[in-house]
Short mmCIF file of C-alpha atoms in Angstrom, two decimals:
data_model
loop_
_atom_site.label_atom_id
_atom_site.label_comp_id
_atom_site.label_asym_id
_atom_site.label_seq_id
_atom_site.Cartn_x
_atom_site.Cartn_y
_atom_site.Cartn_z
CA UNK A 1 17.48 -34.85 -5.21
CA UNK A 2 18.05 -35.62 -8.85
CA UNK A 3 18.80 -39.20 -9.98
CA UNK A 4 20.05 -40.93 -13.13
CA UNK A 5 16.97 -42.60 -14.65
CA UNK A 6 19.09 -44.66 -17.11
CA UNK A 7 20.98 -46.04 -14.22
CA UNK A 8 17.90 -47.00 -12.28
CA UNK A 9 16.21 -48.47 -15.43
CA UNK A 10 19.28 -50.66 -16.05
CA UNK A 11 19.44 -51.69 -12.41
CA UNK A 12 15.80 -52.68 -12.50
CA UNK A 13 16.37 -54.91 -15.55
CA UNK A 14 19.24 -56.77 -13.69
CA UNK A 15 17.69 -56.90 -10.24
CA UNK A 16 14.24 -55.27 -9.58
CA UNK A 17 14.41 -55.77 -5.85
CA UNK A 18 17.84 -54.09 -5.52
CA UNK A 19 16.61 -51.15 -7.64
CA UNK A 20 13.50 -50.83 -5.43
CA UNK A 21 15.76 -50.69 -2.29
CA UNK A 22 18.19 -48.33 -3.89
CA UNK A 23 15.30 -45.78 -4.30
CA UNK A 24 15.67 -44.99 -0.61
CA UNK A 25 19.10 -43.52 -1.24
CA UNK A 26 17.69 -40.52 -3.14
CA UNK A 27 15.54 -39.39 -0.24
CA UNK A 28 17.27 -36.53 1.59
CA UNK A 29 16.59 -35.88 5.18
CA UNK A 30 14.43 -32.93 5.23
CA UNK A 31 15.20 -30.12 7.85
CA UNK A 32 12.58 -29.72 10.60
CA UNK A 33 11.09 -26.46 9.24
CA UNK A 34 10.06 -28.61 6.21
CA UNK A 35 8.57 -31.38 8.13
CA UNK A 36 4.90 -31.79 9.10
CA UNK A 37 3.01 -30.13 10.74
CA UNK A 38 5.13 -27.00 9.96
CA UNK A 39 5.16 -28.01 6.26
CA UNK A 40 1.36 -28.37 5.80
CA UNK A 41 -0.89 -27.34 3.00
CA UNK A 42 -3.86 -25.46 4.35
CA UNK A 43 -6.69 -23.93 2.46
CA UNK A 44 -7.39 -20.32 2.88
CA UNK A 45 -10.29 -19.50 5.03
CA UNK A 46 -13.28 -17.76 3.46
CA UNK A 47 -15.25 -15.14 5.50
CA UNK A 48 -18.54 -16.34 6.75
CA UNK A 49 -20.44 -13.21 5.58
CA UNK A 50 -19.51 -13.36 1.77
CA UNK A 51 -19.86 -17.09 1.94
CA UNK A 52 -23.40 -16.76 3.15
CA UNK A 53 -24.08 -14.01 0.67
CA UNK A 54 -23.08 -16.43 -2.20
CA UNK A 55 -25.37 -19.19 -0.85
CA UNK A 56 -28.22 -16.68 -0.72
CA UNK A 57 -27.59 -15.46 -4.20
CA UNK A 58 -27.51 -19.07 -5.54
CA UNK A 59 -30.82 -19.67 -3.73
CA UNK A 60 -32.50 -16.62 -5.07
CA UNK A 61 -31.32 -17.23 -8.67
CA UNK A 62 -32.69 -20.89 -8.43
CA UNK A 63 -35.94 -19.60 -7.25
CA UNK A 64 -36.17 -17.47 -10.42
CA UNK A 65 -35.33 -14.05 -8.85
CA UNK A 66 -33.31 -11.50 -11.04
CA UNK A 67 -30.45 -9.82 -9.32
CA UNK A 68 -30.66 -6.03 -8.86
CA UNK A 69 -29.00 -3.10 -7.19
CA UNK A 70 -31.08 -0.53 -5.27
CA UNK A 71 -30.17 3.01 -4.27
CA UNK A 72 -27.93 3.49 -1.24
CA UNK A 73 -28.48 7.21 -0.75
CA UNK A 74 -32.10 7.93 0.24
CA UNK A 75 -33.37 11.50 0.52
CA UNK A 76 -35.12 12.45 3.80
CA UNK A 77 -38.44 13.12 1.83
CA UNK A 78 -38.49 9.58 0.60
CA UNK A 79 -38.42 8.24 4.13
CA UNK A 80 -41.59 10.49 4.81
CA UNK A 81 -43.25 9.18 1.68
CA UNK A 82 -42.75 5.52 2.75
CA UNK A 83 -43.22 5.72 6.54
CA UNK A 84 -45.77 8.41 6.80
CA UNK A 85 -46.23 9.79 10.39
CA UNK A 86 -43.68 7.40 11.87
CA UNK A 87 -40.88 8.83 9.65
CA UNK A 88 -39.49 10.97 12.29
CA UNK A 89 -38.95 8.04 14.60
CA UNK A 90 -37.40 6.07 11.78
CA UNK A 91 -35.05 9.02 10.92
CA UNK A 92 -33.71 8.94 14.49
CA UNK A 93 -31.87 5.72 13.66
CA UNK A 94 -30.44 6.60 10.24
CA UNK A 95 -27.18 8.18 9.33
CA UNK A 96 -27.29 11.57 7.57
CA UNK A 97 -24.70 12.35 5.08
CA UNK A 98 -22.56 15.42 5.74
CA UNK A 99 -19.51 17.15 4.34
CA UNK A 100 -17.11 20.08 4.76
CA UNK A 101 -18.32 23.37 3.21
CA UNK A 102 -15.95 25.11 0.77
CA UNK A 103 -14.36 28.05 2.63
CA UNK A 104 -14.37 31.57 1.43
CA UNK A 105 -10.65 32.28 1.57
CA UNK A 106 -9.54 35.91 1.74
CA UNK A 107 -5.96 36.90 0.37
CA UNK A 108 -4.61 40.14 1.81
CA UNK A 109 -1.12 41.60 2.32
CA UNK A 110 -0.52 39.42 5.43
CA UNK A 111 -1.29 36.16 3.52
CA UNK A 112 0.97 37.15 0.52
CA UNK A 113 3.73 38.02 2.93
CA UNK A 114 3.44 34.60 4.62
CA UNK A 115 3.35 32.88 1.24
CA UNK A 116 6.52 34.61 0.11
CA UNK A 117 8.27 33.67 3.37
CA UNK A 118 7.36 30.04 2.86
CA UNK A 119 8.39 29.98 -0.88
CA UNK A 120 11.49 32.18 -0.25
CA UNK A 121 10.64 34.52 -3.00
CA UNK A 122 8.10 37.20 -3.96
CA UNK A 123 5.31 35.98 -6.08
CA UNK A 124 4.49 37.94 -9.24
CA UNK A 125 1.36 39.98 -9.69
CA UNK A 126 -0.04 37.41 -12.09
CA UNK A 127 0.59 34.56 -9.84
CA UNK A 128 -1.19 36.44 -7.13
CA UNK A 129 -4.23 36.92 -9.48
CA UNK A 130 -4.15 33.26 -10.53
CA UNK A 131 -4.06 32.22 -7.00
CA UNK A 132 -7.29 34.21 -6.10
CA UNK A 133 -9.01 32.75 -9.11
CA UNK A 134 -8.02 29.12 -8.20
CA UNK A 135 -9.24 29.54 -4.68
CA UNK A 136 -12.38 31.08 -6.00
CA UNK A 137 -12.97 28.26 -8.33
CA UNK A 138 -12.52 25.77 -5.54
CA UNK A 139 -15.16 27.64 -3.61
CA UNK A 140 -17.63 27.32 -6.40
CA UNK A 141 -16.80 23.53 -6.60
CA UNK A 142 -15.28 23.90 -10.08
CA UNK A 143 -12.10 22.19 -8.71
CA UNK A 144 -12.38 19.17 -6.51
CA UNK A 145 -10.74 18.99 -3.09
CA UNK A 146 -8.12 16.40 -4.16
CA UNK A 147 -7.11 18.48 -7.07
CA UNK A 148 -6.53 21.80 -5.19
CA UNK A 149 -3.05 21.12 -3.98
CA UNK A 150 -1.90 20.26 -7.55
CA UNK A 151 -3.57 23.35 -9.10
CA UNK A 152 -1.98 25.71 -6.55
CA UNK A 153 1.39 24.05 -7.16
CA UNK A 154 1.02 24.82 -10.80
CA UNK A 155 -0.06 28.37 -10.29
CA UNK A 156 2.73 29.09 -7.84
CA UNK A 157 5.40 26.98 -9.68
CA UNK A 158 6.00 25.20 -6.24
CA UNK A 159 6.42 21.72 -4.83
CA UNK A 160 3.21 20.02 -3.50
CA UNK A 161 4.83 19.93 -0.09
CA UNK A 162 5.26 23.69 -0.06
CA UNK A 163 1.56 24.06 -0.99
CA UNK A 164 0.52 21.80 1.85
CA UNK A 165 2.50 23.98 4.24
CA UNK A 166 0.81 27.16 2.74
CA UNK A 167 -2.65 25.79 3.20
CA UNK A 168 -1.81 24.71 6.79
CA UNK A 169 -0.15 27.99 7.89
CA UNK A 170 -1.50 30.74 5.87
CA UNK A 171 -5.06 29.62 5.43
CA UNK A 172 -6.42 28.25 8.73
CA UNK A 173 -9.92 28.45 7.37
CA UNK A 174 -9.30 24.91 5.80
CA UNK A 175 -8.24 23.51 9.19
CA UNK A 176 -11.06 25.13 11.13
CA UNK A 177 -13.95 23.79 8.96
CA UNK A 178 -16.79 21.76 10.60
CA UNK A 179 -18.90 19.32 8.78
CA UNK A 180 -22.44 20.22 7.79
CA UNK A 181 -25.32 17.69 7.32
CA UNK A 182 -27.41 17.29 4.28
CA UNK A 183 -30.86 15.89 3.86
CA UNK A 184 -29.58 12.74 2.37
CA UNK A 185 -29.48 9.55 4.41
CA UNK A 186 -27.70 6.25 4.14
CA UNK A 187 -30.10 3.35 3.44
CA UNK A 188 -31.31 1.88 6.72
CA UNK A 189 -33.69 -0.62 5.10
CA UNK A 190 -33.57 -2.09 1.61
CA UNK A 191 -37.23 -1.23 1.49
CA UNK A 192 -36.23 2.42 0.97
CA UNK A 193 -34.45 1.57 -2.20
CA UNK A 194 -37.14 -0.81 -3.49
CA UNK A 195 -39.92 1.79 -3.48
CA UNK A 196 -37.78 4.06 -5.61
CA UNK A 197 -36.90 1.16 -7.85
CA UNK A 198 -40.57 0.07 -8.14
CA UNK A 199 -41.65 3.57 -9.06
CA UNK A 200 -39.39 3.48 -12.11
CA UNK A 201 -40.15 0.06 -13.43
CA UNK A 202 -43.41 -1.56 -12.29
CA UNK A 203 -45.34 -0.61 -15.43
CA UNK A 204 -42.47 -1.20 -17.86
CA UNK A 205 -41.81 -4.85 -17.31
CA UNK A 206 -43.89 -8.10 -17.61
CA UNK A 207 -45.47 -9.27 -14.34
CA UNK A 208 -44.82 -10.68 -12.04
CA UNK A 209 -41.56 -8.97 -11.25
CA UNK A 210 -39.20 -11.03 -9.04
CA UNK A 211 -35.87 -9.29 -7.96
CA UNK A 212 -33.46 -9.64 -5.20
CA UNK A 213 -30.52 -7.47 -3.90
CA UNK A 214 -27.97 -8.33 -1.26
CA UNK A 215 -26.18 -5.18 0.03
CA UNK A 216 -25.18 -3.21 2.98
CA UNK A 217 -27.62 -1.23 5.14
CA UNK A 218 -26.71 1.29 7.91
CA UNK A 219 -28.49 1.83 11.12
CA UNK A 220 -27.47 4.14 14.02
CA UNK A 221 -28.07 1.74 16.75
CA UNK A 222 -27.62 2.96 20.34
CA UNK A 223 -25.12 0.07 20.91
CA UNK A 224 -23.73 -2.79 18.89
CA UNK A 225 -23.99 -6.30 20.50
CA UNK A 226 -23.63 -9.96 19.92
CA UNK A 227 -26.64 -10.06 17.51
CA UNK A 228 -26.65 -6.37 16.22
CA UNK A 229 -24.33 -4.33 13.96
CA UNK A 230 -24.59 -0.80 12.74
CA UNK A 231 -23.44 -1.77 9.23
CA UNK A 232 -25.01 -5.10 8.10
CA UNK A 233 -26.01 -6.95 4.93
CA UNK A 234 -29.70 -7.52 3.96
CA UNK A 235 -30.61 -10.18 1.45
CA UNK A 236 -33.90 -8.53 0.30
CA UNK A 237 -36.34 -9.41 -2.44
CA UNK A 238 -39.69 -8.23 -4.01
CA UNK A 239 -42.52 -10.04 -5.94
CA UNK A 240 -44.77 -7.65 -7.59
CA UNK A 241 -47.82 -8.74 -9.51
CA UNK A 242 -51.57 -8.69 -9.39
CA UNK A 243 -51.99 -12.13 -7.69
CA UNK A 244 -49.15 -11.67 -5.12
CA UNK A 245 -50.05 -12.39 -1.50
CA UNK A 246 -48.29 -12.78 1.84
CA UNK A 247 -48.20 -16.50 1.33
CA UNK A 248 -45.48 -15.74 -1.37
CA UNK A 249 -43.26 -14.43 1.59
CA UNK A 250 -43.61 -17.69 3.43
CA UNK A 251 -42.61 -19.64 0.43
CA UNK A 252 -39.50 -17.49 -0.25
CA UNK A 253 -38.45 -17.73 3.36
CA UNK A 254 -38.80 -21.38 3.40
CA UNK A 255 -36.96 -21.75 0.18
CA UNK A 256 -34.01 -19.64 1.34
CA UNK A 257 -33.59 -21.32 4.77
CA UNK A 258 -34.03 -24.81 3.16
CA UNK A 259 -31.01 -24.03 0.92
CA UNK A 260 -29.05 -23.75 4.13
CA UNK A 261 -30.35 -27.08 5.41
CA UNK A 262 -32.63 -25.51 7.97
CA UNK A 263 -35.88 -27.06 8.87
CA UNK A 264 -36.23 -25.65 12.45
CA UNK A 265 -37.81 -22.26 11.78
CA UNK A 266 -40.97 -20.33 12.69
CA UNK A 267 -43.21 -17.63 11.31
CA UNK A 268 -44.40 -15.08 13.89
CA UNK A 269 -46.64 -12.02 13.73
CA UNK A 270 -44.43 -8.91 13.94
CA UNK A 271 -45.62 -6.65 16.71
CA UNK A 272 -43.71 -3.61 15.24
CA UNK A 273 -46.26 -3.06 12.53
CA UNK A 274 -44.33 -0.83 10.26
CA UNK A 275 -46.48 1.59 8.45
CA UNK A 276 -45.08 0.67 5.00
CA UNK A 277 -46.60 -2.83 5.35
CA UNK A 278 -50.34 -3.69 5.11
CA UNK A 279 -51.66 -4.39 8.63
CA UNK A 280 -51.60 -8.06 9.68
CA UNK A 281 -49.01 -9.10 6.94
CA UNK A 282 -45.76 -8.19 8.69
CA UNK A 283 -44.23 -11.45 9.66
CA UNK A 284 -40.92 -12.31 11.41
CA UNK A 285 -39.04 -15.48 10.47
CA UNK A 286 -36.97 -17.17 13.33
CA UNK A 287 -34.33 -19.79 13.16
CA UNK A 288 -32.82 -21.57 16.06
CA UNK A 289 -29.26 -20.81 17.27
CA UNK A 290 -27.36 -23.18 19.47
CA UNK A 291 -26.47 -20.43 21.90
CA UNK A 292 -28.88 -17.63 21.47
CA UNK A 293 -32.02 -19.79 20.94
CA UNK A 294 -34.54 -18.53 18.45
CA UNK A 295 -33.07 -15.57 16.40
CA UNK A 296 -34.86 -13.36 14.07
CA UNK A 297 -33.37 -13.72 10.69
CA UNK A 298 -35.98 -12.31 8.21
CA UNK A 299 -39.04 -10.17 7.98
CA UNK A 300 -41.65 -10.15 5.18
CA UNK A 301 -44.92 -8.43 4.42
CA UNK A 302 -47.04 -6.76 1.77
CA UNK A 303 -46.23 -3.20 1.01
CA UNK A 304 -49.00 -0.82 1.98
CA UNK A 305 -50.94 0.73 -0.99
CA UNK A 306 -50.45 4.25 0.48
CA UNK A 307 -46.67 3.88 0.31
CA UNK A 308 -46.86 2.37 -3.16
CA UNK A 309 -49.13 5.05 -4.27
CA UNK A 310 -46.45 7.64 -3.39
CA UNK A 311 -44.42 6.29 -6.20
CA UNK A 312 -47.25 5.56 -8.65
CA UNK A 313 -47.26 1.86 -8.13
CA UNK A 314 -50.64 0.16 -8.62
CA UNK A 315 -49.88 -3.58 -8.02
CA UNK A 316 -49.48 -5.53 -4.78
CA UNK A 317 -45.87 -6.10 -3.82
CA UNK A 318 -44.50 -8.63 -1.28
CA UNK A 319 -41.14 -7.75 0.25
CA UNK A 320 -38.77 -9.88 2.31
CA UNK A 321 -35.56 -8.93 4.04
CA UNK A 322 -33.12 -11.40 5.61
CA UNK A 323 -30.22 -10.42 7.87
CA UNK A 324 -27.16 -12.00 6.38
CA UNK A 325 -24.97 -11.81 9.52
CA UNK A 326 -27.57 -13.32 11.70
CA UNK A 327 -28.13 -16.14 9.16
CA UNK A 328 -24.31 -16.63 9.05
CA UNK A 329 -24.23 -16.81 12.93
CA UNK A 330 -26.41 -19.75 12.84
CA UNK A 331 -24.72 -21.35 9.87
CA UNK A 332 -21.23 -21.03 11.46
CA UNK A 333 -22.42 -21.48 15.08
CA UNK A 334 -20.93 -18.14 16.07
CA UNK A 335 -21.70 -16.66 19.43
CA UNK A 336 -20.99 -13.02 18.55
CA UNK A 337 -21.79 -11.25 15.34
CA UNK A 338 -19.02 -8.71 16.05
CA UNK A 339 -16.38 -11.36 16.34
CA UNK A 340 -17.62 -13.34 13.34
CA UNK A 341 -17.71 -10.23 11.14
CA UNK A 342 -14.62 -8.54 12.28
CA UNK A 343 -12.30 -11.40 13.57
CA UNK A 344 -9.16 -9.37 12.98
CA UNK A 345 -10.40 -6.91 15.74
CA UNK A 346 -10.52 -9.69 18.40
CA UNK A 347 -8.06 -12.12 19.83
CA UNK A 348 -7.88 -15.14 17.31
CA UNK A 349 -8.65 -18.72 18.33
CA UNK A 350 -6.27 -21.59 17.28
CA UNK A 351 -6.77 -25.33 17.17
CA UNK A 352 -4.06 -27.57 18.73
CA UNK A 353 -2.97 -28.49 15.10
CA UNK A 354 -2.56 -24.76 14.19
CA UNK A 355 -0.57 -24.09 17.32
CA UNK A 356 1.64 -27.11 16.53
CA UNK A 357 2.60 -25.36 13.22
CA UNK A 358 4.03 -22.51 15.33
CA UNK A 359 6.56 -24.74 17.17
CA UNK A 360 9.93 -25.08 15.31
CA UNK A 361 13.66 -25.08 16.12
CA UNK A 362 15.84 -22.05 16.81
CA UNK A 363 18.72 -23.44 14.82
CA UNK A 364 19.11 -26.28 12.44
CA UNK A 365 21.66 -27.44 9.85
CA UNK A 366 21.61 -25.83 6.50
CA UNK A 367 23.01 -28.66 4.29
CA UNK A 368 22.06 -32.23 3.47
CA UNK A 369 25.24 -33.41 5.19
CA UNK A 370 24.21 -31.45 8.35
CA UNK A 371 20.69 -33.09 8.30
CA UNK A 372 22.34 -36.48 8.07
CA UNK A 373 24.64 -35.64 11.08
CA UNK A 374 21.54 -34.61 13.19
CA UNK A 375 19.78 -37.93 12.17
CA UNK A 376 22.99 -39.92 13.12
CA UNK A 377 23.16 -38.18 16.51
CA UNK A 378 19.49 -38.95 17.26
CA UNK A 379 19.85 -42.73 16.11
CA UNK A 380 22.92 -43.20 18.15
CA UNK A 381 21.62 -41.45 21.20
CA UNK A 382 18.40 -43.35 21.15
CA UNK A 383 20.09 -46.74 20.80
CA UNK A 384 22.53 -45.98 23.65
CA UNK A 385 20.43 -43.74 25.86
CA UNK A 386 20.62 -46.12 28.95
CA UNK A 387 24.35 -46.61 28.76
CA UNK A 388 26.09 -46.00 32.07
CA UNK A 389 28.33 -42.82 32.17
CA UNK A 390 31.01 -41.82 31.59
CA UNK A 391 30.50 -43.11 28.02
CA UNK A 392 30.97 -42.06 24.38
CA UNK A 393 29.66 -43.25 21.22
CA UNK A 394 30.74 -42.53 17.51
CA UNK A 395 27.64 -41.29 15.77
CA UNK A 396 28.93 -40.06 12.40
CA UNK A 397 32.12 -40.33 10.40
CA UNK A 398 32.60 -39.06 6.96
CA UNK A 399 35.06 -37.41 4.56
CA UNK A 400 32.19 -35.82 2.54
CA UNK A 401 33.14 -32.28 3.44
CA UNK A 402 35.68 -31.64 0.64
CA UNK A 403 37.85 -34.67 1.59
CA UNK A 404 38.27 -33.49 5.22
CA UNK A 405 37.30 -36.18 7.69
CA UNK A 406 34.76 -35.32 10.43
CA UNK A 407 33.86 -37.47 13.47
CA UNK A 408 30.87 -36.74 15.63
CA UNK A 409 30.41 -38.36 19.05
CA UNK A 410 27.54 -38.41 21.57
CA UNK A 411 28.87 -38.62 25.13
CA UNK A 412 28.38 -38.02 28.92
CA UNK A 413 31.39 -37.33 30.91
CA UNK A 414 29.79 -37.27 34.44
CA UNK A 415 29.94 -40.47 36.51
CA UNK A 416 27.04 -42.37 37.82
CA UNK A 417 24.63 -41.15 35.20
CA UNK A 418 23.45 -42.26 31.66
CA UNK A 419 24.13 -41.12 28.22
CA UNK A 420 20.68 -39.39 28.02
CA UNK A 421 18.97 -37.54 30.88
CA UNK A 422 15.35 -38.45 31.87
CA UNK A 423 13.76 -35.76 29.69
CA UNK A 424 15.94 -36.10 26.59
CA UNK A 425 13.29 -38.24 24.85
CA UNK A 426 10.39 -36.05 25.73
CA UNK A 427 8.16 -35.15 22.87
CA UNK A 428 6.43 -31.80 22.27
CA UNK A 429 2.65 -31.93 22.22
CA UNK A 430 -0.14 -29.38 22.07
CA UNK A 431 -3.23 -30.18 24.17
CA UNK A 432 -6.07 -27.92 24.60
CA UNK A 433 -3.92 -24.85 23.90
CA UNK A 434 -1.07 -26.08 26.31
CA UNK A 435 2.39 -26.64 24.89
CA UNK A 436 4.00 -29.49 26.89
CA UNK A 437 7.01 -31.65 26.71
CA UNK A 438 5.88 -35.06 27.82
CA UNK A 439 7.53 -38.58 28.05
CA UNK A 440 5.88 -41.66 26.45
CA UNK A 441 4.54 -43.07 29.72
CA UNK A 442 1.10 -44.00 31.07
CA UNK A 443 0.96 -40.88 33.14
CA UNK A 444 0.88 -38.69 30.00
CA UNK A 445 -1.25 -41.03 27.73
CA UNK A 446 -4.12 -38.62 27.72
CA UNK A 447 -2.03 -35.74 26.47
CA UNK A 448 -0.47 -37.94 23.88
CA UNK A 449 -3.72 -39.50 22.63
CA UNK A 450 -5.92 -36.35 22.55
CA UNK A 451 -3.18 -33.67 21.80
CA UNK A 452 -1.30 -32.94 18.73
CA UNK A 453 2.41 -33.74 18.24
CA UNK A 454 4.60 -30.92 17.05
CA UNK A 455 6.91 -33.70 15.59
CA UNK A 456 9.80 -32.59 17.79
CA UNK A 457 11.49 -34.35 20.74
CA UNK A 458 13.98 -32.68 22.96
CA UNK A 459 16.56 -35.00 21.47
CA UNK A 460 15.60 -34.00 17.86
CA UNK A 461 16.04 -30.38 18.78
CA UNK A 462 19.44 -30.62 20.57
CA UNK A 463 20.75 -32.92 17.89
CA UNK A 464 19.84 -30.26 15.13
CA UNK A 465 21.62 -27.58 17.26
CA UNK A 466 24.61 -29.76 17.57
CA UNK A 467 24.71 -30.54 13.82
CA UNK A 468 24.48 -26.76 13.07
CA UNK A 469 27.47 -26.33 15.27
CA UNK A 470 29.43 -29.11 13.41
CA UNK A 471 28.63 -27.18 10.13
CA UNK A 472 30.10 -24.06 11.68
CA UNK A 473 33.11 -25.98 12.86
CA UNK A 474 33.85 -27.32 9.46
CA UNK A 475 33.82 -23.78 8.08
CA UNK A 476 36.48 -22.63 10.65
CA UNK A 477 38.29 -25.98 10.91
CA UNK A 478 37.83 -26.01 14.60
CA UNK A 479 36.88 -28.86 16.87
CA UNK A 480 34.28 -28.34 19.58
CA UNK A 481 31.53 -29.65 21.73
CA UNK A 482 28.16 -28.55 23.01
CA UNK A 483 26.47 -29.55 26.32
CA UNK A 484 22.74 -29.77 27.23
CA UNK A 485 21.89 -29.76 30.79
CA UNK A 486 18.64 -28.85 32.75
CA UNK A 487 16.03 -27.24 30.33
CA UNK A 488 14.11 -24.41 31.94
CA UNK A 489 12.90 -22.55 28.91
CA UNK A 490 12.25 -23.71 25.27
CA UNK A 491 15.57 -22.09 24.12
CA UNK A 492 17.46 -24.39 26.38
CA UNK A 493 16.56 -27.24 24.06
CA UNK A 494 16.71 -25.26 20.88
CA UNK A 495 13.01 -25.00 20.56
CA UNK A 496 11.32 -21.66 19.29
CA UNK A 497 7.59 -20.80 19.67
CA UNK A 498 6.42 -18.40 16.93
CA UNK A 499 5.42 -14.99 18.32
CA UNK A 500 1.71 -15.41 17.41
CA UNK A 501 1.61 -18.84 19.16
CA UNK A 502 3.31 -17.50 22.25
CA UNK A 503 0.82 -14.49 22.36
CA UNK A 504 -2.12 -16.95 22.06
CA UNK A 505 -0.76 -19.14 24.95
CA UNK A 506 -0.11 -16.02 27.27
CA UNK A 507 -3.40 -14.25 26.37
CA UNK A 508 -5.45 -17.34 27.13
CA UNK A 509 -3.34 -18.15 30.31
CA UNK A 510 -2.40 -21.55 28.69
CA UNK A 511 0.50 -23.55 30.14
CA UNK A 512 3.88 -23.72 28.45
CA UNK A 513 6.20 -26.31 29.96
CA UNK A 514 9.15 -27.61 28.15
CA UNK A 515 11.35 -28.21 31.28
CA UNK A 516 13.29 -31.27 32.06
CA UNK A 517 16.80 -32.76 32.56
CA UNK A 518 18.34 -33.49 29.18
CA UNK A 519 21.97 -34.05 30.31
CA UNK A 520 23.85 -35.09 27.23
CA UNK A 521 26.57 -33.59 25.06
CA UNK A 522 28.06 -33.84 21.42
CA UNK A 523 31.54 -33.22 20.27
CA UNK A 524 33.19 -33.23 16.84
CA UNK A 525 36.60 -33.64 15.54
CA UNK A 526 37.70 -32.28 12.05
CA UNK A 527 40.91 -33.23 10.42
#
């Protein structure tokens, strides 16, 4: 709340200690929704894959590699030029690009009558002719597919919605089209793009050429798994020069992995022996994963002269490709590449602290005075919790509400009891995904020590509900009281669990137990 700086400055000159203590008076009681851990500043979570890509970019740039982009669309004939006789086997795991053919749409009397019926009028002869010309232009690819509806709307002076209905009802040719494949493939290896790139630049730049590219590759795997995806990122590089050898591949691999702090990696001969590499140079790089053990993260080798010759390249070239997602798995200790890459597709995992932020109150006072009433109820009830019943204690008295006096009492009318029931002082904790209401006793010391407090006790929750009811009573001018008995579900003690937190608890079969005997009451009197 605002304060008068001159007043405090003057008071500090007269009595510094009094001014210091007076500072507590400007601190308002925050409502529970604005208290920790619900009110917590949390940094946004970066995705592991782009984070790993950025680290790899930095590592490549520090090692003197220029960044490049290589072609994504690879013609089938290029795969044969690069892989030779094994191209047919390689093509079995690539995606071919396809598309819908442009239909040859016929317009006869039947179609014209149907168009007239939809438009509710007879189209003119010039409109019919222009309709034929527009559809013919679309067939010849002079009009793009996303422009056809608009062009027909202009020709027929009709709304786009009418045109969509005409295309759907009158010309079933559009709806019955089947895609046809081309001879163009999606890049399955960065290598495919590097050969094309090298053919254009090898004799136009100073040697050695050192370039890298980090981009998607697409492989038609039989099945995705914990360490395999159909669409993945490859951090690939080339070094082209007269003195380049396979030893350069080891140096690059070690440099990249060292940038991530890895020292536990191995070079192993690759038994696959791809035909675009020189025999005996294809090498796999393995790094150790805490769950999956040794995981292949990179492959390097020297491009075969026969494959380079197909693009007119006449210098040795070392190529290295590193799987970004596999490296990210190791870096982030992920157990499944699919879950790491597409976490939104899988049930989320929350820490106890994150779950605690999802525990709040169903109702709470909306004014500063209401927050003060809740605090007064809590203080009075704690101070007199063991008082024998029947009993009653004045918790709050004020005429702050527009000059009207209000009194709030904590009471217990039943005999042979106490002001507070045994569970009233239970605190809400989250421990190993379980949401529990526990007392401050030795039996629950482990939960309290290792768990995370939600910052709410049963008494806090019911006091805030009572304060909210007092606020309502002031608006209506009515006296009232609210009773709290045996809590069986969170709402019985004015506690709410956010839907996402509740879903986590139920999906993971965690325990939710906020039961207990609260047994207290609050009443208020308004003049």
